[in-house]
mmCIF file of C-alpha atoms in Angstrom:
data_model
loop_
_atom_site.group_PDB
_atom_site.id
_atom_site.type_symbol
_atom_site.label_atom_id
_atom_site.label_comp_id
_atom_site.label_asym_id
_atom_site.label_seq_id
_atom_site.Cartn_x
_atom_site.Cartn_y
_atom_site.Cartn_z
ATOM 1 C CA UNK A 1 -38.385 -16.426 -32.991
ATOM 2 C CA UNK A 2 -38.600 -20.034 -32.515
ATOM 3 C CA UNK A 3 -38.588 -21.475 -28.584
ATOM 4 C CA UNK A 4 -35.393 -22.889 -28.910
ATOM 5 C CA UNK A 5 -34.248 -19.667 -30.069
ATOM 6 C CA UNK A 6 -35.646 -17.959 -27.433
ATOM 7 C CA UNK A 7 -34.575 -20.293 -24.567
ATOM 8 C CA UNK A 8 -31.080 -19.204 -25.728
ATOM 9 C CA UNK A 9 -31.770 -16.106 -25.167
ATOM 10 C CA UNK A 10 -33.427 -16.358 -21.429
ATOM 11 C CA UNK A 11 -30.199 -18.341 -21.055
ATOM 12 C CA UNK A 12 -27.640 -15.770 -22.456
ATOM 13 C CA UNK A 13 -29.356 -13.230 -19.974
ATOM 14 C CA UNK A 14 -29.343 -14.925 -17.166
ATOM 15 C CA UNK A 15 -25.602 -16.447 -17.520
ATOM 16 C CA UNK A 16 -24.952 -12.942 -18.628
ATOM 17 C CA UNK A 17 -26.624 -11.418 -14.971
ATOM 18 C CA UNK A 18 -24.620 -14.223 -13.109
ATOM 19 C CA UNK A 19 -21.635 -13.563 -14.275
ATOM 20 C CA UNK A 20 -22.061 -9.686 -13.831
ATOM 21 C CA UNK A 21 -23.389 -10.218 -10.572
ATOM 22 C CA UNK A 22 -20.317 -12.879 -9.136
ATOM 23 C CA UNK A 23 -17.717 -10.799 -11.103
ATOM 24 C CA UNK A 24 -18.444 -7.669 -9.094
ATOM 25 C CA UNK A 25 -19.072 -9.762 -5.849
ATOM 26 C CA UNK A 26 -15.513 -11.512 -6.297
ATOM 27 C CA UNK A 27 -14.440 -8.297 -6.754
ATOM 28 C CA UNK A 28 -15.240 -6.593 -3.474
ATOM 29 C CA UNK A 29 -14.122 -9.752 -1.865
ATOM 30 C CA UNK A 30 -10.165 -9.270 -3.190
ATOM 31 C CA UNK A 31 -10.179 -5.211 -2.107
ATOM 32 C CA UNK A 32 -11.893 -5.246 1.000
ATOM 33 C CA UNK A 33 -10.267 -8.855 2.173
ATOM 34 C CA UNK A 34 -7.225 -10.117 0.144
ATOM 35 C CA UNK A 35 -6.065 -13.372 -0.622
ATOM 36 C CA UNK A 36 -6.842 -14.803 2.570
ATOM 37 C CA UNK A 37 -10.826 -14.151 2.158
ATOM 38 C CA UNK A 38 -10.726 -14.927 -1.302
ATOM 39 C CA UNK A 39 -12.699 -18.650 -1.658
ATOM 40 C CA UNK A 40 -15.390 -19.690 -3.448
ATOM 41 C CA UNK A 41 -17.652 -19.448 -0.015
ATOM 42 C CA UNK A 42 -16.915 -16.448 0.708
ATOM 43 C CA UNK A 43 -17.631 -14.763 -2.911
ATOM 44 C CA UNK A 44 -20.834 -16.905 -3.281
ATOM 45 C CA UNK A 45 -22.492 -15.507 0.014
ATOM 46 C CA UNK A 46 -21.576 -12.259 -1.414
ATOM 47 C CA UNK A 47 -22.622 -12.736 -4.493
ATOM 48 C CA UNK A 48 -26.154 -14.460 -2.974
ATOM 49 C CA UNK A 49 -25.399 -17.526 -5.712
ATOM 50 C CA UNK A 50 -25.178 -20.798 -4.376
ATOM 51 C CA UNK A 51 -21.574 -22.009 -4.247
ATOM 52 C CA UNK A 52 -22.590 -25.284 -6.587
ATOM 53 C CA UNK A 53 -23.192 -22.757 -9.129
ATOM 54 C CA UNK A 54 -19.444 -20.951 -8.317
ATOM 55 C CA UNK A 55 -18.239 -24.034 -8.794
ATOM 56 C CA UNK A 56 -19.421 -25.301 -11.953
ATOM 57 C CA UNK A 57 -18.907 -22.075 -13.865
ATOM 58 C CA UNK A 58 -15.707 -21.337 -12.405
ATOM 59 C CA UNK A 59 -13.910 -24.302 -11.221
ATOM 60 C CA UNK A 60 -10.871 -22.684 -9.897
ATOM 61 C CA UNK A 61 -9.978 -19.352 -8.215
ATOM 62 C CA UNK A 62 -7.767 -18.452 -11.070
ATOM 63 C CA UNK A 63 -10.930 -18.566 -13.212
ATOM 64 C CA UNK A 64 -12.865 -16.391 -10.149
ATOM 65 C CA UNK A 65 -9.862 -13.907 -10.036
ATOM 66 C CA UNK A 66 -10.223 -13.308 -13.828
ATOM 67 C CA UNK A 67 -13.917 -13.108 -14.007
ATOM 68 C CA UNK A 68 -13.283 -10.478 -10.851
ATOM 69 C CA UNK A 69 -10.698 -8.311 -12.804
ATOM 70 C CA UNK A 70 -13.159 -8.433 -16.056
ATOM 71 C CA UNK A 71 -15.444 -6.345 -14.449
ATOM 72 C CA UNK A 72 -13.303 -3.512 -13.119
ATOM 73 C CA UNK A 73 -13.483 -2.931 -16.418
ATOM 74 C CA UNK A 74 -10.596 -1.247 -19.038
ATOM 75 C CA UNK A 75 -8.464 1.647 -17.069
ATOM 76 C CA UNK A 76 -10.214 4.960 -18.540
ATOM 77 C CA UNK A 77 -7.970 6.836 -20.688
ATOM 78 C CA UNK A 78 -7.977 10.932 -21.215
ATOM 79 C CA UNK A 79 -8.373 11.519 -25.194
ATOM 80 C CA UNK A 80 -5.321 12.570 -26.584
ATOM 81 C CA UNK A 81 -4.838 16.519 -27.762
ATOM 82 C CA UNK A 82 -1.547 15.851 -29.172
ATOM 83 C CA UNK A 83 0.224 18.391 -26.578
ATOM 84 C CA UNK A 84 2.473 15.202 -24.528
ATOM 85 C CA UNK A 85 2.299 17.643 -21.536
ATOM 86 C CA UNK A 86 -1.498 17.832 -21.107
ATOM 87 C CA UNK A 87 -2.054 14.460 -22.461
ATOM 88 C CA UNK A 88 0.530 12.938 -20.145
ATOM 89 C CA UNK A 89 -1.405 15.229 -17.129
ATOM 90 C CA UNK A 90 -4.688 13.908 -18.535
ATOM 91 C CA UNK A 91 -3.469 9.780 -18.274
ATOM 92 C CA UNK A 92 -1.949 10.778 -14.915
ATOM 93 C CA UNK A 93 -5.099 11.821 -13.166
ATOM 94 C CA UNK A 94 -7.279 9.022 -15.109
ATOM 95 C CA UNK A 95 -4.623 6.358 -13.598
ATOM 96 C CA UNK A 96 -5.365 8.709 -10.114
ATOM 97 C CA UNK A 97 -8.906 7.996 -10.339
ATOM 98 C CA UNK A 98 -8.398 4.073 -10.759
ATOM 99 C CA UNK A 99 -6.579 4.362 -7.173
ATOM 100 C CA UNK A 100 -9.349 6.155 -5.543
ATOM 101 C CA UNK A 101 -12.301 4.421 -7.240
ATOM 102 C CA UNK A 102 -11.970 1.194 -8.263
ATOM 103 C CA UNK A 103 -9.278 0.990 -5.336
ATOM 104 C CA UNK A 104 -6.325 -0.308 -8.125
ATOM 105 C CA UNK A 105 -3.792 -0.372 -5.420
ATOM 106 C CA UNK A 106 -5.623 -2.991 -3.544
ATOM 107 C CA UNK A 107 -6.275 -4.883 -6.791
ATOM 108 C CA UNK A 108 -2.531 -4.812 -8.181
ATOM 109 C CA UNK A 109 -1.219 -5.886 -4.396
ATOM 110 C CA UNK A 110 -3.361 -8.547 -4.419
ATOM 111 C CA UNK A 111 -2.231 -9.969 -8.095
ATOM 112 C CA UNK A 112 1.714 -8.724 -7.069
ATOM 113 C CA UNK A 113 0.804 -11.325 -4.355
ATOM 114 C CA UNK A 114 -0.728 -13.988 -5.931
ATOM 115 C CA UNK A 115 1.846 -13.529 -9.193
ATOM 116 C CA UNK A 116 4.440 -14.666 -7.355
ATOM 117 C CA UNK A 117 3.020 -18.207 -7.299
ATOM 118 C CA UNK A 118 0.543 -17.997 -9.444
ATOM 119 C CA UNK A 119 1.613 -18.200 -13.157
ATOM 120 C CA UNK A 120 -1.781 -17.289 -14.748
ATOM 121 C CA UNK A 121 -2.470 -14.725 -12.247
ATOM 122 C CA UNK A 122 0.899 -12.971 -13.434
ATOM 123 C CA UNK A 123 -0.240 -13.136 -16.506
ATOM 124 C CA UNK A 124 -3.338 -11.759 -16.324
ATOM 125 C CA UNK A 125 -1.711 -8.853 -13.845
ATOM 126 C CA UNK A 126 1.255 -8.208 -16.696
ATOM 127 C CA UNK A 127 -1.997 -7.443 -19.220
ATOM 128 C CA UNK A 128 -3.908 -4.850 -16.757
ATOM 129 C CA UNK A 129 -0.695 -2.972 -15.945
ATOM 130 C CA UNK A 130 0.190 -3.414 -19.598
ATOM 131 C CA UNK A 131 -3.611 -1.777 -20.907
ATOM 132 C CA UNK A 132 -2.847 0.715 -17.442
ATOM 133 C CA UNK A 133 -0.192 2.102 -19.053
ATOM 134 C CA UNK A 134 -0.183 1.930 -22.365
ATOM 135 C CA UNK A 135 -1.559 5.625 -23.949
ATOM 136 C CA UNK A 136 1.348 7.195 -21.742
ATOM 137 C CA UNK A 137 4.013 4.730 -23.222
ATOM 138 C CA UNK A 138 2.755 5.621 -26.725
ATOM 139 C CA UNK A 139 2.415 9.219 -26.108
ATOM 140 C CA UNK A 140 6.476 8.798 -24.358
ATOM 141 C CA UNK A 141 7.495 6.432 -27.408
ATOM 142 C CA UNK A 142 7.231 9.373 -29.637
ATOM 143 C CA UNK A 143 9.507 11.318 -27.583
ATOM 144 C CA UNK A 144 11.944 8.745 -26.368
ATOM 145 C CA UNK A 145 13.427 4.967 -26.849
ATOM 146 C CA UNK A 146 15.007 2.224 -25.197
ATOM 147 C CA UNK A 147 16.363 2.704 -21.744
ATOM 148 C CA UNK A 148 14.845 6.497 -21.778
ATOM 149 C CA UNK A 149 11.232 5.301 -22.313
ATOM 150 C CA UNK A 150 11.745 2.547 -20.194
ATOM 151 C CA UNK A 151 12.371 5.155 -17.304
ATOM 152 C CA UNK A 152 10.172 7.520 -18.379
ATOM 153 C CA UNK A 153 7.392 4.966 -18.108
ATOM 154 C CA UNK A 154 8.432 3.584 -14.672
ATOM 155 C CA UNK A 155 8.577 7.453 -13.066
ATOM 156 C CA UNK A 156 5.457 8.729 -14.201
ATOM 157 C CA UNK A 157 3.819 5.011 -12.915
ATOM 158 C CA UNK A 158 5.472 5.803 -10.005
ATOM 159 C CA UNK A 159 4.310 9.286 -9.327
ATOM 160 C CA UNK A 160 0.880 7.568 -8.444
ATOM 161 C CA UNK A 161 1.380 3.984 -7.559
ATOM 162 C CA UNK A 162 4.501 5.073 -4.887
ATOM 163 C CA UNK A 163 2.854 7.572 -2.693
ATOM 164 C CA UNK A 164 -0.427 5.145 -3.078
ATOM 165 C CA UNK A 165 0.941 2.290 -1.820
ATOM 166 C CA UNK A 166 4.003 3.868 0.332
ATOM 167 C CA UNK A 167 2.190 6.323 1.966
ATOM 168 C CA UNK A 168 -1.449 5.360 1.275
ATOM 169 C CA UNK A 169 -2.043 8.516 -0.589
ATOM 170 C CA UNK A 170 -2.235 9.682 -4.241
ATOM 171 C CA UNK A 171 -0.277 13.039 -5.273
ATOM 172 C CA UNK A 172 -1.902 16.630 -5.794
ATOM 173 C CA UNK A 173 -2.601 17.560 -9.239
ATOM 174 C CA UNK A 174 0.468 20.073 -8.609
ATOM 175 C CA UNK A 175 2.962 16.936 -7.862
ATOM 176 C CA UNK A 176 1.331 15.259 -11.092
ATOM 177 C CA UNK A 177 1.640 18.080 -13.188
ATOM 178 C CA UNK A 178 5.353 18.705 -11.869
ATOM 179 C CA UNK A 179 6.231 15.133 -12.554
ATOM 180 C CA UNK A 180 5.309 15.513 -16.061
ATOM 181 C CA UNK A 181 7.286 18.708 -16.917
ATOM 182 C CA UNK A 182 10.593 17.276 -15.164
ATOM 183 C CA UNK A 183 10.054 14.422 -17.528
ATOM 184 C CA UNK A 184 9.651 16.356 -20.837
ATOM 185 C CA UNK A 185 12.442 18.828 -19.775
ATOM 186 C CA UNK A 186 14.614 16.217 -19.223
ATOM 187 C CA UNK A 187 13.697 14.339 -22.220
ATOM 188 C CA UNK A 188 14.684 17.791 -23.652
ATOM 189 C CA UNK A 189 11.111 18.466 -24.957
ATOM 190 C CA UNK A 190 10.707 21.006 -22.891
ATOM 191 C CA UNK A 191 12.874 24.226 -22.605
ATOM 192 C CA UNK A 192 14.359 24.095 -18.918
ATOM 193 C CA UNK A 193 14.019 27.198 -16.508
ATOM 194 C CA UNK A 194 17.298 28.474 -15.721
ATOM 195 C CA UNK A 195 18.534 27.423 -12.497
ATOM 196 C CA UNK B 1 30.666 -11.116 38.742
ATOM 197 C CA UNK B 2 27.891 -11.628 41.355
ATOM 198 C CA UNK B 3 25.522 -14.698 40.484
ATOM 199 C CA UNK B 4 22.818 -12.375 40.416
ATOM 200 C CA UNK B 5 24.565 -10.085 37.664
ATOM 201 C CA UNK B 6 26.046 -13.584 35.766
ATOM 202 C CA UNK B 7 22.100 -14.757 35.826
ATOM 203 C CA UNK B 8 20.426 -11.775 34.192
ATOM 204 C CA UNK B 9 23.377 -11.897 31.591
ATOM 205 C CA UNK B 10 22.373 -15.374 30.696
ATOM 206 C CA UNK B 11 19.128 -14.244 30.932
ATOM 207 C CA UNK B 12 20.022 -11.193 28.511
ATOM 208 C CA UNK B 13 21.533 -13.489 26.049
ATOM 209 C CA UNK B 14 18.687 -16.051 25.811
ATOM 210 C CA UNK B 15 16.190 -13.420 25.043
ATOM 211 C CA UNK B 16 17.965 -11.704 22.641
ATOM 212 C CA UNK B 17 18.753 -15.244 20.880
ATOM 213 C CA UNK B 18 15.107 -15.946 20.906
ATOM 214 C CA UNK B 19 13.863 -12.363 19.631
ATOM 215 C CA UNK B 20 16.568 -12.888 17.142
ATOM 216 C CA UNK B 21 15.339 -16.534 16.321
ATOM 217 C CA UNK B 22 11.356 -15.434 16.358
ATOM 218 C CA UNK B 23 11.873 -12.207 14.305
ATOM 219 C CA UNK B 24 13.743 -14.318 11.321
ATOM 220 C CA UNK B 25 11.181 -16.705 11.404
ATOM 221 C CA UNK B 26 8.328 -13.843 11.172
ATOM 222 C CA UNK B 27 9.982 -12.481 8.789
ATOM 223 C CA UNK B 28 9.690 -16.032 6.439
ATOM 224 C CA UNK B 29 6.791 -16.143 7.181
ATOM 225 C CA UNK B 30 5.329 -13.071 6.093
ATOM 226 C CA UNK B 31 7.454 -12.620 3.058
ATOM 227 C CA UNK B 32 6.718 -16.789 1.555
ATOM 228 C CA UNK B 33 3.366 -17.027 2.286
ATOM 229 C CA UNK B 34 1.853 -13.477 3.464
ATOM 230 C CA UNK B 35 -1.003 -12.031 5.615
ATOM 231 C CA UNK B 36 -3.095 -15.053 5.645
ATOM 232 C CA UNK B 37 -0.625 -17.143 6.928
ATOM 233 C CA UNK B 38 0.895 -15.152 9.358
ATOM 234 C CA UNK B 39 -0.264 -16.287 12.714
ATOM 235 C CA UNK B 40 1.740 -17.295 15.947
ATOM 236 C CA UNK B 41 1.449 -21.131 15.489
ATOM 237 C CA UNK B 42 3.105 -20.890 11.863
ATOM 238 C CA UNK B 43 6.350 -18.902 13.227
ATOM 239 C CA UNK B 44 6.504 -20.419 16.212
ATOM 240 C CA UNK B 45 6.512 -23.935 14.181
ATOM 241 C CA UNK B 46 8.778 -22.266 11.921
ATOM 242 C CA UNK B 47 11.442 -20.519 14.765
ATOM 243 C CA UNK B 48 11.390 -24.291 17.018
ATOM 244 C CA UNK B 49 9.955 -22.191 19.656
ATOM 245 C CA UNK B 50 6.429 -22.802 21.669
ATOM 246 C CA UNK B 51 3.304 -21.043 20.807
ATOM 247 C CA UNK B 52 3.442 -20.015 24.421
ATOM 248 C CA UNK B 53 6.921 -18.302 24.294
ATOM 249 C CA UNK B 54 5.434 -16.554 21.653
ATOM 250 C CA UNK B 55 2.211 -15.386 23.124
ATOM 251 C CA UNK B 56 4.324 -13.960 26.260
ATOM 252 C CA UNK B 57 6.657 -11.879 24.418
ATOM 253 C CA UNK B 58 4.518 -10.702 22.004
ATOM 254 C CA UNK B 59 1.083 -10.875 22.418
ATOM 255 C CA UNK B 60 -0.757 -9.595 19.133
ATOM 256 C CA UNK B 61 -0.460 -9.891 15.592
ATOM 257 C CA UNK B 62 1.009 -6.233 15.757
ATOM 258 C CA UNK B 63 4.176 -6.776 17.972
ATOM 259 C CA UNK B 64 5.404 -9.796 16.237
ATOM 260 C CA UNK B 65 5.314 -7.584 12.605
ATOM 261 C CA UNK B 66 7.462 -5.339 14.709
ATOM 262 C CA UNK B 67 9.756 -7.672 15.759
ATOM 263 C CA UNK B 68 9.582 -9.114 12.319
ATOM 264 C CA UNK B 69 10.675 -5.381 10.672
ATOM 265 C CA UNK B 70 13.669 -4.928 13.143
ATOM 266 C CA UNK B 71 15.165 -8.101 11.904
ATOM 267 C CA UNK B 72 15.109 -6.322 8.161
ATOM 268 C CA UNK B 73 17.261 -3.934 9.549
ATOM 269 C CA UNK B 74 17.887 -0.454 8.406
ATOM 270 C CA UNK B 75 18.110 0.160 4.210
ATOM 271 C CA UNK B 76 22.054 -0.295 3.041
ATOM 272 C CA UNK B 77 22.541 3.201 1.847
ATOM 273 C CA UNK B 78 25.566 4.236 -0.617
ATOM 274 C CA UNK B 79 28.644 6.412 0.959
ATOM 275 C CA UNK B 80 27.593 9.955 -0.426
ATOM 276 C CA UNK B 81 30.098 11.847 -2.790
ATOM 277 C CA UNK B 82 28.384 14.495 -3.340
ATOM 278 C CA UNK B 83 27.713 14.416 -6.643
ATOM 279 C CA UNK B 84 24.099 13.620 -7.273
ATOM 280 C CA UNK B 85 23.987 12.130 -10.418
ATOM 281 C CA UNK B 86 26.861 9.595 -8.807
ATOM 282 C CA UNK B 87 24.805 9.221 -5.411
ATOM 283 C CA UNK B 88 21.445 8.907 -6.646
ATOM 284 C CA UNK B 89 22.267 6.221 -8.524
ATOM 285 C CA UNK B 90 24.077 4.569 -5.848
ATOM 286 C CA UNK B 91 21.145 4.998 -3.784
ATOM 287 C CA UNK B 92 18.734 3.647 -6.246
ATOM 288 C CA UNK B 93 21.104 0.383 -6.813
ATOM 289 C CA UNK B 94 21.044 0.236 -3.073
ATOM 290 C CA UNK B 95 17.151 0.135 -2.773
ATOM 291 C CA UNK B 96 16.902 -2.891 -5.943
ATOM 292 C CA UNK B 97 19.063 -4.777 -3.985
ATOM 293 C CA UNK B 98 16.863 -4.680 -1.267
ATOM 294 C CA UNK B 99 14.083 -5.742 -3.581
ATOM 295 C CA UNK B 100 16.348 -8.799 -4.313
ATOM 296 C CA UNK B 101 18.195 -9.923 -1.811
ATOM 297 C CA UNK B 102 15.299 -8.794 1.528
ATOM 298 C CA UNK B 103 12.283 -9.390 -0.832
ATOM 299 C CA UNK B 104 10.924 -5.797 0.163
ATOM 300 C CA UNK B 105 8.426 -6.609 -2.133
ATOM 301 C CA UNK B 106 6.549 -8.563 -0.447
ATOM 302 C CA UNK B 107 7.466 -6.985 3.026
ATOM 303 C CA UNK B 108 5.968 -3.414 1.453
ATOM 304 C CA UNK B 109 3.188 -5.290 0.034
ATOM 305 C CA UNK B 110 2.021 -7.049 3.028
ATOM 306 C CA UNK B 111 2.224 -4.223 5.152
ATOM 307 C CA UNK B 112 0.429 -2.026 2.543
ATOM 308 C CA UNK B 113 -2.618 -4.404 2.671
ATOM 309 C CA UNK B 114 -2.411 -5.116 6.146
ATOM 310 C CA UNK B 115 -1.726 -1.168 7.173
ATOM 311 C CA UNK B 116 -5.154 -0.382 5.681
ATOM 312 C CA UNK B 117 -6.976 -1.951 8.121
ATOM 313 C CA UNK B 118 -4.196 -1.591 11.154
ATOM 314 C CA UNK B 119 -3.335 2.095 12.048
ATOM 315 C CA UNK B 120 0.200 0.681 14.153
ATOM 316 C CA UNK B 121 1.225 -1.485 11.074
ATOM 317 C CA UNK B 122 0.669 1.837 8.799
ATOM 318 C CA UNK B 123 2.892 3.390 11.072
ATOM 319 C CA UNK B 124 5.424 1.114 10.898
ATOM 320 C CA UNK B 125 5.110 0.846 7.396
ATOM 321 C CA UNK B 126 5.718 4.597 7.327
ATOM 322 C CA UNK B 127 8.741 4.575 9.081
ATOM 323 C CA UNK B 128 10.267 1.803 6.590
ATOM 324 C CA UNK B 129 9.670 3.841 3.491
ATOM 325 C CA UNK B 130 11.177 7.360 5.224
ATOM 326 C CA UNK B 131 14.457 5.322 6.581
ATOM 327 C CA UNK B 132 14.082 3.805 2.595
ATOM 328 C CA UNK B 133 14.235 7.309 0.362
ATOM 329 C CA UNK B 134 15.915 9.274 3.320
ATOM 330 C CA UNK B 135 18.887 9.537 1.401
ATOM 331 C CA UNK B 136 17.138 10.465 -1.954
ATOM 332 C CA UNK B 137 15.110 12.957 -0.795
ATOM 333 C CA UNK B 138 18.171 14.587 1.424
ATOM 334 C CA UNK B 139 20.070 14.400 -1.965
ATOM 335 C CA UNK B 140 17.349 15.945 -3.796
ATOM 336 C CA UNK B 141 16.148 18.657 -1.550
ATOM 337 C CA UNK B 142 19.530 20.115 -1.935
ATOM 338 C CA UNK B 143 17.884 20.319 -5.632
ATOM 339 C CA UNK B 144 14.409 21.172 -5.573
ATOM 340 C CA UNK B 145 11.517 21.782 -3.267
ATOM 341 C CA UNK B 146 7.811 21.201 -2.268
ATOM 342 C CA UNK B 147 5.920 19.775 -5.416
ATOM 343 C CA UNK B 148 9.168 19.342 -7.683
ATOM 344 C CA UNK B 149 10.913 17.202 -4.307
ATOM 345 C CA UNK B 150 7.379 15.406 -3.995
ATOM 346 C CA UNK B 151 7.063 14.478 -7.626
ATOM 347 C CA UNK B 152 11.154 14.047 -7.807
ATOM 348 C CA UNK B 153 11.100 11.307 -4.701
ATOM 349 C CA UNK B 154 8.358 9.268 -6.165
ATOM 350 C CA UNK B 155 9.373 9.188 -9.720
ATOM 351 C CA UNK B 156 12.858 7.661 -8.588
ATOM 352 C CA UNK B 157 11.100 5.480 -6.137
ATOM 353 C CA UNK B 158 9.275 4.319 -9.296
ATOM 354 C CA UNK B 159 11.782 3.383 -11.099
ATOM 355 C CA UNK B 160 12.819 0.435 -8.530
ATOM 356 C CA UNK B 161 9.315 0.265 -7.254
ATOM 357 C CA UNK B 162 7.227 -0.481 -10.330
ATOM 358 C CA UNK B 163 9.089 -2.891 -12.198
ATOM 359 C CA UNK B 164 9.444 -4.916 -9.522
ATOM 360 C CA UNK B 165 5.458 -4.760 -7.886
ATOM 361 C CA UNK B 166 3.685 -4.430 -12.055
ATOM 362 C CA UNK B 167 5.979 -6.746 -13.241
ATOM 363 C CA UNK B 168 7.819 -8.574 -11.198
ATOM 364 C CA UNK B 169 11.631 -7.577 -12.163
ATOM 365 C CA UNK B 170 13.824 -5.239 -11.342
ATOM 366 C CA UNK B 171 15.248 -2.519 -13.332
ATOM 367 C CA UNK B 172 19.152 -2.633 -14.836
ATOM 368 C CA UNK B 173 21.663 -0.685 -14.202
ATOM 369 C CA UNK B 174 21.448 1.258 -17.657
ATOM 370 C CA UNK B 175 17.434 2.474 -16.532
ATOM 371 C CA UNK B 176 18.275 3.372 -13.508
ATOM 372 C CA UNK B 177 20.881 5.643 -14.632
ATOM 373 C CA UNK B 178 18.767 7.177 -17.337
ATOM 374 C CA UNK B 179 16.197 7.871 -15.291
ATOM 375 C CA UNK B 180 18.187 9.982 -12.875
ATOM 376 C CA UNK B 181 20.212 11.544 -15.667
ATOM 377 C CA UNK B 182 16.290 12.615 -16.972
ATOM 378 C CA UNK B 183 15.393 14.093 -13.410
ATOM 379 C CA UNK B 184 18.542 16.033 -12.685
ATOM 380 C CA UNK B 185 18.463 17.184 -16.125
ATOM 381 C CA UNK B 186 14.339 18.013 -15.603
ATOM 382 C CA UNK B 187 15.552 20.055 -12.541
ATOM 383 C CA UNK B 188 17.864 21.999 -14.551
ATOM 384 C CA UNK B 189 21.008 20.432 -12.549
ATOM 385 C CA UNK B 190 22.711 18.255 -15.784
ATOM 386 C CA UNK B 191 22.698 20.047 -19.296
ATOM 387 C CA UNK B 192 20.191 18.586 -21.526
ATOM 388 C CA UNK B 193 21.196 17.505 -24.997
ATOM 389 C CA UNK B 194 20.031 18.922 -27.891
ATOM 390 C CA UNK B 195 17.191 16.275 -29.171
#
């Protein structure tokens, strides 16, 4: 390996370690502070980088924001049986987790925030949500179209954003699992109990 | 009228004019610019009333949300029929146009971020969201109970609520009905078609 070659490399790594290392740092900054706490000050003395060195990689707090939301990292999905009921349960809980763990609801409030003025931060919100969603909008697209998937993609969403950020609480497994079946029983994939 | 009575009338009347002023003024506040801005210089600049008027009535942060909140006034609920399928959806057209036309967006946003931290603003927020899906749930628990009212609740909630915080729209008229027609039908109250 030549030196030049392996200066690269020391310099790969260590861009690679700073951006790890400010990404995750920018990140507790948005869910423990919002908006408010969210300059490039604040996330260098988290961070423990200097904020010259914010600056020059990432100019602008759109660029911070999107370095931030890099490192939570693609929602974890369930793998798919091919039973809509379980794997719908499965995507449920895994979209559950993302509340409790990498505190989602404090993440998408922030962007909701932000989106409204912020063009690029919309954008970059409408593409989590979008990758948040999408196994239960294929596993619903087999079963329904148009205005019905629509819906049915909005109410199971809403099964775990609502009570999180209504109530500050995510549902039982028993409310998830409930959700799901009214769903595919009224999507008619399900037989329905007599009343 | 005694002076003394015709005095604490005017009295009466300035006071409610200025809590009336102040708490539209919070209110712009909170919802164009959020949290971070919200502080007693910015709505007293914006209400044309001193910072000290401000700091006598309402001391803290806390009080002036309050005041803020009454000034949204209760949720516009539909005139119930009694048939669900016609009232829920009334209901749920009811709650988008509060997304619309009182930005309860941003209102539920805000207080979500700022009730994490603040156990009276939780509270408050609380008592939005019941008055909000009172009518829903009363509908519904004529329908179901426990998990299936839990998961029922939220899932129409979601329909209005996750458009509109994910991606920044509202649903039409055509969603909203489908989704009810799939919960009612879920519940075993409408007849499902055969798929």
């Amino acid at each position: 390996m030549s030196g030049e070659t392996q200066r690269a490399t020391d310099d790969d790594v260590r861009v690679a370690r700073t951006r790890r290392d400010v990404g995750r740092a920018a990140l507790r900054v948005i869910t423990d502070g919002g908006p408010e706490t969210f300059t490039h000050a604040n996330v260098a003395a988290e961070a423990g980088y200097s904020r010259t060195t914010l600056y020059t990689h990432w100019p602008t707090k759109v660029e911070l924001v999107t370095l931030a939301l890099e490192s939570v990292g693609r929602m974890p999905h369930g793998r798919r049986t091919g039973d809509p009921r379980a794997d719908l349960g499965a995507e449920l809980r895994a979209f559950r987790r993302g509340f409790v763990e990498a505190k989602l609801d404090q993440i998408l409030m922030a962007l909701a925030q932000w989106g409204v003025a912020v063009e690029e931060i919309a954008a970059i919100r409408d593409s989590i949500v979008e990758d948040g969603e999408s196994v239960a909008r294929e596993i619903l697209a087999e079963l329904a179209s148009d205005d019905e998937l629509e819906a049915a993609v909005a109410m199971l969403s809403g099964v775990v954003v609502c009570p999180a950020l209504m109530y500050g609480r995510v549902p039982t497994d028993d409310v998830i699992d409930t959700a799901v079946a009214i769903v595919l029983k009224g999507l008619g994939v399900l037989p329905v109990d007599p009343v």
